[in-house]
GROMACS .gro file of C-alpha atoms in nm:
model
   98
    1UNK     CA    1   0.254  -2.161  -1.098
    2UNK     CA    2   0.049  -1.826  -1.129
    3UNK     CA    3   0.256  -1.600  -1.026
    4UNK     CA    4   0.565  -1.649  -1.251
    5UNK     CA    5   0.304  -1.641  -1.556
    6UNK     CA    6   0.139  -1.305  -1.460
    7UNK     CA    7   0.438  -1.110  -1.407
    8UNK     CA    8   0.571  -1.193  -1.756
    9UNK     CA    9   0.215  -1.166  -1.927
   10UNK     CA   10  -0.016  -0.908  -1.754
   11UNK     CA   11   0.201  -0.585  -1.901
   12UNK     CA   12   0.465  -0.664  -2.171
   13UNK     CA   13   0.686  -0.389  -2.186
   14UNK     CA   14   0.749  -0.399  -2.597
   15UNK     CA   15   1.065  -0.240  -2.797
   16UNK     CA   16   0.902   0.042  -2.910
   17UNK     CA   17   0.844   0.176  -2.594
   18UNK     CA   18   0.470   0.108  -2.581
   19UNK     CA   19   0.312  -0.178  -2.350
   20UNK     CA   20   0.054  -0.479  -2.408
   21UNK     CA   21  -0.161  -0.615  -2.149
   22UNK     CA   22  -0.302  -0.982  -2.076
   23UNK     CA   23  -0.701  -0.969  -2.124
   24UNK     CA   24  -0.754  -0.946  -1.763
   25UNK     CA   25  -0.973  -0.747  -1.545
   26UNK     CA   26  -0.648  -0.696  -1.330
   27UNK     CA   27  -0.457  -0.533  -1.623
   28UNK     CA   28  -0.471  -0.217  -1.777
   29UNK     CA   29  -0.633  -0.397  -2.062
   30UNK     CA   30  -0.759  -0.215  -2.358
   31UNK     CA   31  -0.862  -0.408  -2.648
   32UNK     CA   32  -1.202  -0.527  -2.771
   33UNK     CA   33  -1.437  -0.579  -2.491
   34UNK     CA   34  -1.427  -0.836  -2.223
   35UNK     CA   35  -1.756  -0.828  -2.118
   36UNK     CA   36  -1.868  -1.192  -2.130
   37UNK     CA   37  -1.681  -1.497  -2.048
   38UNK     CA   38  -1.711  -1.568  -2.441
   39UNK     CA   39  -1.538  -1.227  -2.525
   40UNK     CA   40  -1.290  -1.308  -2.300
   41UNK     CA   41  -1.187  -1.673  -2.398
   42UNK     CA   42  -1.123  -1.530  -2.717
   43UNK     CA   43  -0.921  -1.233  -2.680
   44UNK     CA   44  -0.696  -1.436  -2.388
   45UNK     CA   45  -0.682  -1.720  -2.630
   46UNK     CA   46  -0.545  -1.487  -2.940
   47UNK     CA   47  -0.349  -1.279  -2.683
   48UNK     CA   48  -0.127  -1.573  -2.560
   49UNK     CA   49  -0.123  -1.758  -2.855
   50UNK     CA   50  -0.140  -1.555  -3.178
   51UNK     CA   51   0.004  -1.279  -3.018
   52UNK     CA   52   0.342  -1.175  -3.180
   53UNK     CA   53   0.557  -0.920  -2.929
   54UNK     CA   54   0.882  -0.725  -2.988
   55UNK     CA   55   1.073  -0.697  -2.721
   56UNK     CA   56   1.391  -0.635  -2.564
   57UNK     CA   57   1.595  -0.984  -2.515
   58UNK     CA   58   1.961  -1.027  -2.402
   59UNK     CA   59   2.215  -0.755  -2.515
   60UNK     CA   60   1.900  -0.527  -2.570
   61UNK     CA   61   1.882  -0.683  -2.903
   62UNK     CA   62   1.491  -0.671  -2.941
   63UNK     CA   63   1.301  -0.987  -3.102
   64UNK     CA   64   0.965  -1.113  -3.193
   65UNK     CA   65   0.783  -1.341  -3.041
   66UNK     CA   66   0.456  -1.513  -2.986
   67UNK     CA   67   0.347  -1.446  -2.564
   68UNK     CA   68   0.312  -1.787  -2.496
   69UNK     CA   69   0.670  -1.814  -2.564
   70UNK     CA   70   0.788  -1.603  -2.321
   71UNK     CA   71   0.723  -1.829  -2.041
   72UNK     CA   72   1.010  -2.015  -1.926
   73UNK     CA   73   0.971  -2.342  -1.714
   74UNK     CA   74   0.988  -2.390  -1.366
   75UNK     CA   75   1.351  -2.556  -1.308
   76UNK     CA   76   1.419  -2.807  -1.039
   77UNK     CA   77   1.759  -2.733  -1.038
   78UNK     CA   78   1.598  -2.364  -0.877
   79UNK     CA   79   1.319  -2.518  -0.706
   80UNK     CA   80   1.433  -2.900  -0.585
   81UNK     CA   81   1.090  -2.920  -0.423
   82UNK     CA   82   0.939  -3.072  -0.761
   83UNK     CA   83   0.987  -3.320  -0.994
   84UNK     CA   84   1.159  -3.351  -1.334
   85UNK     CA   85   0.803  -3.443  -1.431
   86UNK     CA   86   0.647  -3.145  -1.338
   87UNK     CA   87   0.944  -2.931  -1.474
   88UNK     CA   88   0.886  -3.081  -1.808
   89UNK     CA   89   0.483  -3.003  -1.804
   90UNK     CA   90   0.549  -2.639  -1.612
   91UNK     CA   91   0.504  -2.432  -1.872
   92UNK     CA   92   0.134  -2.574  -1.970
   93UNK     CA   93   0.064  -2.588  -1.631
   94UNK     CA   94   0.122  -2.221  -1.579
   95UNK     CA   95  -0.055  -2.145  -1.875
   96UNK     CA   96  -0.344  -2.350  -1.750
   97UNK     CA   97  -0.311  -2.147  -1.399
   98UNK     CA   98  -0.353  -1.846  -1.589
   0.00000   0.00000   0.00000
């Protein structure tokens, strides 16, 4: 549930060339200061989901979109081991693990 989340979120590689990085001290971050657990709530919380990216989506046609959409849930037809009840809450839940 974490790691799926991070590797989409921690560095976006965007259209333009340029990349944008998940508030995280594991990122190569640099926005406003994350100093405080305060400053950080709010950047994560407009990062994920006010956060409008351009990027690169099938047939390298490139399209906008807010982060939080670019996580995908969890499918049990990929991963039998869980149940359609946690496929249809996977996405929150990998927010959450964020």
């Amino acid at each position: 549930l974490t790691s799926m989340p991070d590797r989409i979120t921690n560095t976006i590689n965007l259209a333009d060339g340029t990349t944008c990085a998940r508030p995280t001290a594991i990122s190569s971050f640099q926005g406003a200061s994350i100093g405080s657990i305060e400053l950080w709530w709010a950047e994560w919380k407009q990062f994920m989901f006010h956060r409008e990216v351009t990027i690169f989506g099938k047939k390298d046609q490139a399209k906008s979109q807010l982060v939080c959409k670019l996580l995908s849930p969890i499918l049990r037809s990929k991963y039998p081991a869980i149940t359609e009840e946690e496929q249809e809450i996977s996405v929150p839940l990998q927010i959450l693990c964020l």
